[in-house]
XYZ file of C-alpha atoms in Angstrom:
675
model
C 120.404 163.782 62.924
C 119.281 161.833 65.991
C 115.565 161.465 65.208
C 113.123 161.906 62.371
C 109.378 161.358 62.223
C 107.393 160.035 59.289
C 104.074 161.666 58.301
C 102.270 158.687 59.843
C 103.768 159.496 63.248
C 106.427 156.766 63.514
C 109.712 158.058 64.969
C 113.175 156.757 64.073
C 116.114 157.299 66.456
C 119.888 157.173 65.863
C 122.966 157.172 68.086
C 126.427 158.123 66.841
C 130.115 157.730 67.705
C 133.405 159.043 66.310
C 135.617 156.493 64.532
C 139.124 156.786 63.135
C 140.371 154.157 60.714
C 143.069 153.560 58.104
C 140.947 155.123 55.339
C 139.061 157.965 57.019
C 137.694 159.416 60.241
C 134.005 160.175 60.648
C 130.921 160.053 62.799
C 129.065 156.781 62.261
C 125.709 155.420 63.395
C 126.101 152.882 66.211
C 122.460 152.313 67.120
C 119.012 152.644 65.602
C 115.529 151.978 66.960
C 111.924 152.870 66.184
C 108.701 153.452 68.078
C 107.352 150.116 66.831
C 110.178 148.126 68.413
C 112.851 147.665 65.755
C 116.333 147.812 67.327
C 119.760 147.552 65.708
C 123.293 147.687 67.072
C 126.053 148.581 64.585
C 129.554 147.308 65.396
C 132.309 148.931 63.346
C 135.827 147.517 63.023
C 137.633 149.945 60.763
C 140.957 148.149 61.157
C 139.355 145.097 59.503
C 137.075 147.282 57.362
C 133.958 145.514 58.605
C 130.506 146.337 59.919
C 128.191 143.921 61.743
C 124.559 144.800 62.430
C 122.674 142.929 65.168
C 118.949 143.310 65.801
C 116.932 142.651 68.955
C 116.235 139.073 67.820
C 119.952 138.365 67.952
C 120.340 138.144 64.184
C 123.644 139.477 62.819
C 124.726 140.326 59.291
C 128.207 141.560 58.363
C 129.890 143.398 55.485
C 133.595 143.645 54.655
C 135.078 146.138 52.195
C 138.420 147.084 50.675
C 140.423 150.317 50.762
C 138.297 151.726 47.933
C 135.071 151.115 49.842
C 133.925 148.233 47.627
C 132.159 145.373 49.413
C 134.273 142.203 49.235
C 132.202 139.869 51.413
C 128.773 139.645 52.995
C 127.606 137.189 55.647
C 123.860 137.008 56.141
C 121.920 136.253 59.305
C 122.062 132.515 58.566
C 125.851 132.578 58.345
C 125.931 132.199 54.550
C 128.766 133.988 52.744
C 128.724 135.858 49.442
C 132.068 137.174 48.172
C 132.969 139.728 45.501
C 136.131 140.238 43.458
C 137.005 143.631 41.919
C 139.552 144.935 39.424
C 142.330 147.042 40.947
C 142.166 150.162 38.810
C 138.747 150.315 37.130
C 136.872 149.098 40.258
C 134.782 146.763 38.121
C 133.149 143.651 39.517
C 135.070 140.669 38.105
C 133.487 137.807 39.970
C 131.041 136.742 42.655
C 130.659 133.543 44.625
C 127.083 133.235 45.843
C 125.895 131.761 49.123
C 125.505 128.327 47.527
C 129.036 128.309 46.131
C 128.058 129.179 42.568
C 130.666 131.240 40.768
C 129.848 134.171 38.502
C 132.417 135.838 36.263
C 132.220 139.174 34.412
C 134.279 140.441 31.453
C 134.520 144.063 30.242
C 135.877 145.906 27.232
C 138.480 148.659 27.500
C 135.746 151.270 28.107
C 134.307 149.377 31.062
C 131.231 147.984 29.303
C 130.101 144.557 30.466
C 130.668 142.190 27.519
C 130.332 138.713 29.040
C 128.510 137.186 31.990
C 129.467 133.620 32.965
C 127.035 131.922 35.353
C 127.627 128.963 37.720
C 126.507 126.515 35.003
C 129.128 127.790 32.569
C 126.615 129.574 30.362
C 127.703 132.824 28.736
C 125.670 135.905 27.797
C 127.426 138.425 25.555
C 126.960 142.108 24.718
C 128.665 144.202 22.053
C 128.529 147.972 22.487
C 128.184 150.849 20.038
C 131.551 152.618 19.802
C 130.010 156.119 19.856
C 126.754 155.937 21.798
C 127.864 153.346 24.375
C 124.573 151.511 23.989
C 124.160 147.767 23.360
C 124.604 146.942 19.682
C 124.209 143.163 19.923
C 123.008 140.979 22.786
C 123.476 137.218 22.553
C 121.802 134.980 25.108
C 123.245 131.762 26.485
C 121.515 129.750 23.750
C 123.110 131.823 20.982
C 120.042 133.866 19.998
C 120.978 137.439 19.063
C 119.114 140.735 19.383
C 120.542 143.637 17.393
C 120.043 147.364 17.888
C 120.500 150.258 15.456
C 120.795 153.946 16.383
C 120.351 157.216 14.524
C 122.818 160.090 14.340
C 121.665 161.360 17.757
C 121.988 158.030 19.529
C 118.267 157.291 19.593
C 117.323 153.647 19.257
C 116.165 153.343 15.656
C 115.513 149.634 15.201
C 115.410 146.365 17.129
C 116.034 143.155 15.175
C 115.041 139.986 17.001
C 116.618 136.522 16.554
C 114.148 135.795 13.731
C 115.393 138.934 11.881
C 112.116 140.765 12.448
C 112.504 144.549 12.718
C 110.700 147.024 14.958
C 111.492 150.621 13.929
C 111.234 153.801 16.046
C 110.867 157.415 14.927
C 111.539 160.475 17.127
C 110.732 164.155 17.370
C 113.355 166.845 17.928
C 113.145 166.301 21.700
C 114.112 162.634 21.413
C 110.636 161.352 22.223
C 109.267 158.340 20.375
C 106.508 159.479 18.005
C 106.201 156.456 15.718
C 106.644 152.715 16.201
C 106.540 150.473 13.144
C 106.119 146.818 14.002
C 107.528 143.866 12.106
C 104.327 143.593 10.064
C 104.575 147.203 8.925
C 101.842 148.587 11.160
C 102.400 152.070 12.592
C 101.586 153.370 16.062
C 101.836 157.103 16.716
C 102.498 158.927 19.978
C 102.068 162.620 20.704
C 103.650 164.362 23.722
C 103.105 167.669 25.499
C 105.819 170.140 26.432
C 106.291 168.413 29.800
C 107.105 165.115 28.104
C 103.781 163.512 29.006
C 101.907 161.293 26.585
C 98.921 163.149 25.097
C 97.708 160.860 22.352
C 98.244 157.293 21.205
C 97.011 156.105 17.816
C 97.278 152.389 17.213
C 97.849 150.715 13.873
C 94.072 150.417 13.383
C 93.589 154.158 13.774
C 92.003 153.989 17.251
C 93.036 156.886 19.466
C 93.379 157.300 23.217
C 93.967 160.787 24.643
C 95.392 161.924 28.002
C 94.828 165.368 29.533
C 96.710 166.935 32.456
C 96.167 169.825 34.847
C 98.539 172.722 35.453
C 100.465 170.618 37.981
C 101.026 167.894 35.344
C 98.640 165.491 37.091
C 96.508 163.203 34.955
C 93.091 164.825 34.726
C 91.224 162.888 32.059
C 91.595 159.858 29.793
C 89.392 159.610 26.708
C 89.286 156.278 24.920
C 88.745 155.485 21.252
C 84.962 155.384 21.762
C 85.024 158.936 23.244
C 84.381 157.707 26.792
C 86.186 159.802 29.390
C 87.379 158.938 32.886
C 88.255 161.918 35.100
C 90.602 162.178 38.091
C 90.673 164.637 41.007
C 93.371 165.269 43.623
C 93.847 167.012 46.939
C 96.346 169.795 47.574
C 99.129 167.274 48.175
C 98.611 165.548 44.852
C 96.890 162.467 46.264
C 94.132 160.921 44.162
C 90.726 161.599 45.764
C 88.134 160.921 43.050
C 87.689 158.890 39.891
C 84.632 159.737 37.788
C 83.705 157.184 35.149
C 82.186 157.915 31.769
C 78.654 157.237 33.039
C 79.015 159.677 35.945
C 79.641 157.134 38.699
C 82.301 158.281 41.143
C 84.774 156.469 43.387
C 86.267 158.440 46.276
C 89.561 157.897 48.073
C 90.678 159.438 51.344
C 94.403 159.371 52.143
C 96.045 160.033 55.487
C 98.763 162.643 56.013
C 101.329 160.320 54.446
C 99.200 159.699 51.349
C 98.176 156.182 52.348
C 94.630 155.057 51.632
C 92.430 154.961 54.760
C 88.921 155.243 53.302
C 87.275 154.193 50.052
C 83.726 155.106 49.022
C 82.229 153.113 46.179
C 79.972 154.650 43.506
C 77.015 153.271 45.482
C 78.183 155.011 48.661
C 79.536 151.922 50.443
C 82.557 152.678 52.613
C 85.617 150.542 53.338
C 88.120 151.765 55.941
C 91.720 150.846 56.746
C 93.386 151.520 60.063
C 97.173 151.791 59.809
C 100.039 151.935 62.272
C 102.808 154.509 62.291
C 104.736 152.636 59.612
C 101.746 152.509 57.292
C 100.948 148.830 57.743
C 97.267 147.907 57.630
C 96.151 146.866 61.115
C 92.433 146.599 60.497
C 90.126 146.610 57.499
C 86.442 147.370 58.068
C 83.953 146.808 55.262
C 80.688 148.588 54.591
C 78.768 146.384 57.047
C 81.289 146.769 59.861
C 82.943 143.369 59.399
C 86.608 143.463 60.333
C 89.793 141.760 59.231
C 92.777 142.289 61.534
C 96.523 142.053 60.891
C 99.303 141.701 63.454
C 103.013 142.194 62.812
C 106.208 141.713 64.733
C 108.648 144.546 65.385
C 110.289 143.933 62.005
C 107.149 144.316 59.919
C 106.476 140.628 59.309
C 102.838 139.561 59.264
C 102.374 137.124 62.150
C 98.589 136.808 62.447
C 95.676 137.422 60.104
C 92.276 137.263 61.803
C 89.276 136.955 59.512
C 85.788 138.348 59.966
C 84.785 135.289 62.030
C 87.566 135.903 64.525
C 89.597 132.913 63.282
C 93.322 133.387 62.896
C 95.949 132.355 60.355
C 99.466 132.410 61.785
C 102.854 132.793 60.111
C 106.396 132.025 61.241
C 109.687 133.119 59.695
C 113.349 132.165 59.694
C 116.299 134.463 60.374
C 116.204 135.651 56.741
C 112.540 136.719 56.999
C 111.355 133.844 54.806
C 107.979 132.293 55.647
C 108.707 128.881 57.168
C 105.270 127.916 58.443
C 101.676 128.987 58.042
C 98.883 127.531 60.144
C 95.198 127.887 59.328
C 92.408 128.162 61.926
C 91.705 124.430 61.779
C 95.277 123.537 62.667
C 96.565 122.320 59.308
C 100.028 123.618 58.468
C 102.213 124.322 55.504
C 105.968 124.292 56.157
C 108.598 125.597 53.730
C 112.315 124.887 53.380
C 114.775 126.976 51.374
C 118.258 126.759 49.933
C 121.000 129.366 50.233
C 119.618 131.249 47.206
C 116.175 131.640 48.841
C 114.500 129.177 46.473
C 111.893 126.841 47.996
C 113.306 123.289 48.294
C 110.637 121.615 50.425
C 106.935 122.001 51.138
C 105.338 119.955 53.911
C 101.545 119.849 54.180
C 100.764 119.100 57.804
C 97.362 117.676 58.621
C 95.232 118.458 61.631
C 95.731 114.931 63.002
C 99.487 114.776 62.548
C 99.703 113.494 58.989
C 102.210 114.909 56.516
C 102.546 115.136 52.750
C 106.079 116.077 51.725
C 107.132 117.659 48.454
C 110.850 117.923 47.747
C 112.136 120.400 45.161
C 115.633 120.047 43.712
C 117.300 122.958 41.944
C 120.452 123.557 39.947
C 123.080 126.224 40.567
C 121.021 128.749 38.573
C 117.938 128.143 40.745
C 115.954 126.219 38.131
C 113.671 123.434 39.330
C 115.237 120.134 38.223
C 113.179 117.603 40.185
C 109.994 117.381 42.234
C 109.547 114.451 44.600
C 106.186 113.621 46.161
C 105.084 110.478 48.043
C 103.798 109.122 44.714
C 106.062 110.420 41.943
C 109.442 111.789 40.982
C 109.359 114.379 38.196
C 112.483 115.659 36.461
C 112.812 118.860 34.429
C 115.347 119.659 31.720
C 116.018 123.096 30.195
C 117.961 124.654 27.362
C 120.627 127.308 27.857
C 117.958 130.053 27.714
C 115.996 128.503 30.642
C 113.232 127.198 28.386
C 111.689 123.937 29.546
C 112.636 121.129 27.133
C 111.473 117.986 28.881
C 109.395 116.773 31.804
C 109.938 113.163 32.833
C 107.699 111.684 35.559
C 107.888 108.245 37.117
C 105.610 106.662 39.715
C 107.443 105.345 42.787
C 105.490 102.097 42.592
C 106.087 101.633 38.843
C 107.420 98.266 37.747
C 111.177 98.028 37.335
C 112.074 99.172 33.839
C 108.639 100.676 33.262
C 108.460 103.616 30.892
C 108.135 107.053 32.507
C 105.725 109.695 31.272
C 107.662 112.112 29.047
C 106.603 115.505 27.674
C 108.930 117.360 25.319
C 108.898 120.965 24.099
C 110.724 122.826 21.329
C 111.052 126.554 20.628
C 112.241 128.960 17.990
C 115.097 131.352 18.697
C 112.653 134.045 19.871
C 111.226 131.739 22.542
C 107.919 130.862 20.848
C 106.710 127.335 21.599
C 106.943 125.309 18.361
C 105.920 121.848 19.504
C 104.730 119.837 22.477
C 105.016 116.062 22.408
C 102.915 114.015 24.842
C 101.507 110.504 24.990
C 98.469 111.835 23.098
C 100.639 112.965 20.163
C 102.422 116.082 18.946
C 101.057 119.623 18.831
C 102.897 121.937 16.439
C 102.563 125.725 16.288
C 103.424 128.539 13.894
C 103.498 132.296 14.518
C 103.363 135.550 12.611
C 106.051 138.224 12.796
C 104.376 139.758 15.873
C 104.471 136.526 17.850
C 100.762 135.758 17.467
C 100.054 132.051 17.077
C 98.667 131.508 13.568
C 98.520 127.710 13.322
C 98.225 124.718 15.606
C 98.508 121.302 13.992
C 96.893 118.607 16.120
C 98.054 114.991 16.438
C 95.426 113.800 13.933
C 96.843 116.131 11.280
C 94.073 118.716 11.365
C 95.161 122.338 11.642
C 93.595 125.203 13.564
C 94.367 128.565 11.959
C 94.051 132.008 13.511
C 93.814 135.295 11.614
C 94.545 138.641 13.263
C 94.369 142.305 12.450
C 96.347 145.226 13.827
C 98.725 144.396 16.632
C 97.240 140.963 17.282
C 93.456 141.062 17.688
C 91.824 137.757 16.786
C 89.624 138.049 13.694
C 88.950 134.489 12.534
C 89.426 130.845 13.579
C 89.539 128.095 10.955
C 89.751 124.333 11.211
C 91.169 123.048 7.964
C 89.153 124.853 5.306
C 86.118 125.423 7.516
C 85.542 128.734 9.276
C 84.679 128.091 12.914
C 84.176 131.670 13.964
C 84.711 135.243 12.782
C 84.954 138.305 15.015
C 84.169 141.980 14.505
C 85.521 144.487 17.007
C 84.922 148.113 17.942
C 87.528 150.872 18.251
C 88.533 149.469 21.660
C 89.015 146.054 20.010
C 86.199 144.562 22.066
C 84.224 141.815 20.413
C 80.956 143.250 19.053
C 79.993 140.489 16.637
C 80.776 136.786 16.324
C 79.659 134.328 13.674
C 79.532 130.577 14.320
C 78.010 128.721 11.397
C 74.488 130.088 10.926
C 74.550 131.756 14.327
C 75.518 135.397 14.594
C 75.962 136.998 18.035
C 76.202 140.735 18.608
C 77.433 142.338 21.809
C 76.723 145.851 23.059
C 78.401 147.697 25.912
C 77.714 150.716 28.070
C 80.128 153.638 28.419
C 82.173 151.862 31.083
C 82.601 148.634 29.134
C 79.897 146.529 30.776
C 78.008 144.111 28.525
C 74.428 145.403 28.145
C 73.015 143.227 25.387
C 73.856 139.981 23.611
C 71.710 139.254 20.571
C 72.018 135.891 18.806
C 70.411 135.460 15.394
C 70.236 132.520 13.003
C 69.931 133.147 9.300
C 67.787 135.853 7.767
C 64.053 136.333 7.452
C 64.081 138.285 4.239
C 66.410 141.195 4.919
C 65.858 141.039 8.703
C 67.945 138.756 10.955
C 65.866 136.068 12.667
C 66.336 136.472 16.415
C 67.263 133.262 18.194
C 68.076 134.518 21.706
C 68.066 138.089 23.009
C 69.646 138.899 26.376
C 69.847 142.294 28.089
C 71.755 143.159 31.263
C 71.478 145.952 33.837
C 73.966 146.730 36.602
C 74.254 148.485 39.930
C 76.629 151.324 40.686
C 79.082 148.710 41.963
C 79.047 146.723 38.691
C 76.784 144.031 40.145
C 74.418 142.358 37.700
C 70.918 143.439 38.810
C 68.669 142.300 36.003
C 68.854 139.929 33.058
C 66.132 139.902 30.408
C 66.132 136.695 28.380
C 63.849 136.346 25.364
C 63.019 132.747 26.325
C 63.513 132.574 30.088
C 62.025 135.922 31.035
C 63.377 138.430 33.543
C 65.760 137.446 36.339
C 66.524 139.843 39.199
C 69.589 139.621 41.431
C 69.958 141.114 44.898
C 73.106 141.809 46.930
C 74.196 142.987 50.330
C 76.272 146.128 50.763
C 79.538 144.273 50.160
C 78.503 142.597 46.911
C 77.482 139.159 48.175
C 74.526 137.833 46.215
C 71.568 137.376 48.570
C 68.683 136.467 46.251
C 67.830 135.490 42.692
C 64.277 135.689 41.324
C 62.549 135.039 38.017
C 59.141 133.811 36.882
C 59.897 130.159 37.654
C 62.481 130.388 40.372
C 63.188 132.113 43.676
C 66.174 131.484 45.893
C 68.094 133.368 48.529
C 71.277 132.993 50.543
C 72.770 134.031 53.856
C 76.441 134.165 54.787
C 78.560 134.288 57.864
C 80.884 137.234 58.365
C 83.664 135.547 56.354
C 81.366 134.975 53.332
C 80.708 131.262 53.936
C 77.218 130.113 52.950
C 74.919 129.444 55.902
C 72.336 126.676 55.862
C 69.364 129.007 55.685
C 67.788 131.379 53.227
C 67.645 135.148 53.331
C 65.289 136.300 56.078
C 65.263 132.976 57.936
C 66.534 132.808 61.487
C 68.918 130.180 62.752
C 67.337 126.913 63.867
C 68.293 125.227 67.103
C 71.821 123.908 66.842
C 72.568 125.883 63.679
C 75.288 128.459 64.080
C 75.954 131.775 62.397
C 79.604 130.928 61.757
C 81.087 128.264 59.491
C 84.198 127.095 61.375
C 87.465 127.074 59.447
C 85.667 128.109 56.212
C 84.436 124.527 55.762
C 80.753 124.049 55.062
C 79.565 120.828 56.713
C 75.841 121.059 56.005
C 73.951 122.946 53.322
C 70.386 122.385 52.131
C 70.277 118.678 52.749
C 73.858 118.018 51.718
C 76.438 117.036 54.319
C 80.182 117.313 53.780
C 83.136 115.630 55.450
C 86.772 116.696 55.110
C 90.137 115.031 55.596
C 92.849 116.490 57.807
C 94.189 118.583 54.904
C 90.862 120.324 54.350
C 89.850 118.366 51.244
C 86.251 117.177 50.788
C 86.178 113.378 51.064
C 82.436 112.767 51.361
C 79.186 114.407 50.307
C 75.915 112.880 51.532
C 72.415 113.795 50.476
C 68.962 112.510 49.758
C 70.023 111.170 46.371
C 73.022 109.251 47.631
C 76.604 109.592 48.758
C 79.771 110.584 46.934
C 83.268 109.712 48.111
C 86.331 111.599 46.849
C 89.984 110.578 46.697
C 92.934 112.919 46.195
C 96.556 112.459 45.213
C 99.619 113.844 46.993
C 99.362 117.021 44.924
C 95.760 117.644 46.058
C 94.182 116.710 42.731
C 90.894 114.811 42.552
C 91.650 111.280 41.308
C 88.510 109.253 42.025
C 84.817 109.735 42.771
C 82.548 106.934 43.974
C 78.823 107.661 43.527
C 76.579 105.471 45.701
C 72.821 105.361 45.113
C 71.177 102.597 47.091
C 72.944 99.368 46.147
C 74.442 100.868 42.981
C 78.028 102.093 42.990
C 79.634 103.889 40.059
C 83.258 104.948 40.169
C 85.015 107.564 38.063
C 88.729 108.209 37.763
C 90.739 111.235 36.677
C 94.284 111.288 35.304
C 96.709 114.224 35.203
C 99.896 114.769 33.269
C 103.189 115.919 34.775
C 102.364 119.665 34.576
C 99.082 118.960 36.430
C 96.620 119.148 33.529
C 93.669 116.746 33.524
C 94.231 114.535 30.473
C 91.696 111.759 31.039
C 88.489 110.856 32.799
C 87.049 107.350 32.810
C 84.758 104.957 34.605
C 86.079 102.096 36.736
C 84.683 98.577 36.733
C 84.330 96.345 39.793
C 87.986 95.332 39.527
C 89.177 98.922 39.282
C 89.969 98.772 35.568
C 89.186 101.887 33.509
C 86.737 101.943 30.598
C 84.668 104.527 28.728
C 87.656 106.848 28.520
C 87.562 110.525 27.545
C 90.950 112.115 26.862
C 91.858 115.802 26.777
C 94.543 117.486 24.709
C 95.925 120.785 25.960
């Protein structure tokens, strides 16, 4: 074969030459190129048993193999080597040295089953095999937790026993298809199959059924849920999906090209989105229902190099010789630069500002690729794991902390199945318990109080308690959607349409005789595109919502309120209302997706794109950010009055405190958060 053409039109060409070597003689490909510009030269050295492939960018990768054709070494385009060691007779992989120098070792039993894997950290994972069925009988992870498997007389998996000795049991029909699954709690799920081995019916442990129907070509034709709502599917002669009809009759339409790739989508409301593709199927242009376009450019090797938004502004991407993104630049000129190690894990992120500033994040990793330290201009954070890669400890220290100062420490513990049992922070210890299905049933807070969760079926929340007090109870329909919730004297009921959209939410308090006393009644109506069109509120009246053809809200109206919005092509809010024309000096494009003026408010940004000032009639607010782009301080200025607020985050990035700051910068009026 010297050429083949894909359905999209792209042609692939090959050149050949005859080679004779110590192991064989054959025709081999020596060159390959495509219509889109990919080019490869293949250099064979059969005496050395090697092949080097060089592309038009000058990148070269090489493979070496032994007399049995097994790869013994690989050198990538960056010059990094990976080597492989094989057994002489069984041709089993015994060891590998990765590109970072980490050594892997593999051990087998006499039948060739992999029994041990030793990683570069010295951890060992073990597998014992069934002597008859040659299936795993016991798997032990590096932390010593064991999963056990039992089989029936036909070799079907009959039971799985997890490290907590909880059993999941499987039953089969005469064709070897699973027809019953019994979970660790004793709940049964049932599955029914057709003669083609396709799932026809699923009955969960609560008795709710979902049914699947297929056409004569075994294509999915209809799905009927437990509330008897059906979704239907249609196809063209090539088996490509062309229509989806929802239970309420709304229809989505899809148009594929000759290769089956989506090129046109028509929403239930008739709005059309189009995709223009190149010969290799890559999206070159997306055009929405209003004609707005997003464009994509690629290099000859399929890497995205430029993304141009609807405003004509471009995001640019650069890559290294291993096709890893090394730099992305936004339309305003700010950059993000990435560094990698030999195992392709990110080791550095540099945030480059528009005026030349830089914020550097360093990421240190161990031989298994786990993050062990994160260094920013302000902090150094260390991470410690157990043998099963579960995070045990986070330890963060400020660079400017006093010598000998205590670092922030967060500790975690787990059971042998990997469920989080405790989290210890400066705010105290959270402790958790679980049922046999892994659902969290209790959380004990640092003050000793306990939140309890009750479930039904396979894990659907039914009740929340705090101590002995019921906070909330839930009732669900056959699809396990919430249809009723009690909170003290309040009782809220939810109703849905046939496609799952919320249509009514009725909140009552107490009873008036035998009739619930309505507190708030809300009804909702939607468009064909699932947009909220109307909300009827028993106290606030009727609110109408209006949208453009691509789903952007353009107006909101009720008895006491009317507002409208306009957008630029890239969906940024413009400083005028719907129907208004641009005033002198006001543009129809928000540069770089940064709003600088909107309805009397004026915004200023730093070189990294973060808001640092908001000015308006009622005063000015100044914002400060840390090196991880988290808001740390807000100064609110009204006339001669200045109030300052601070925000504190823990090592994982969760906000754990907000406070006010006095004139000397000392915090008071603290509010703390426990996660």
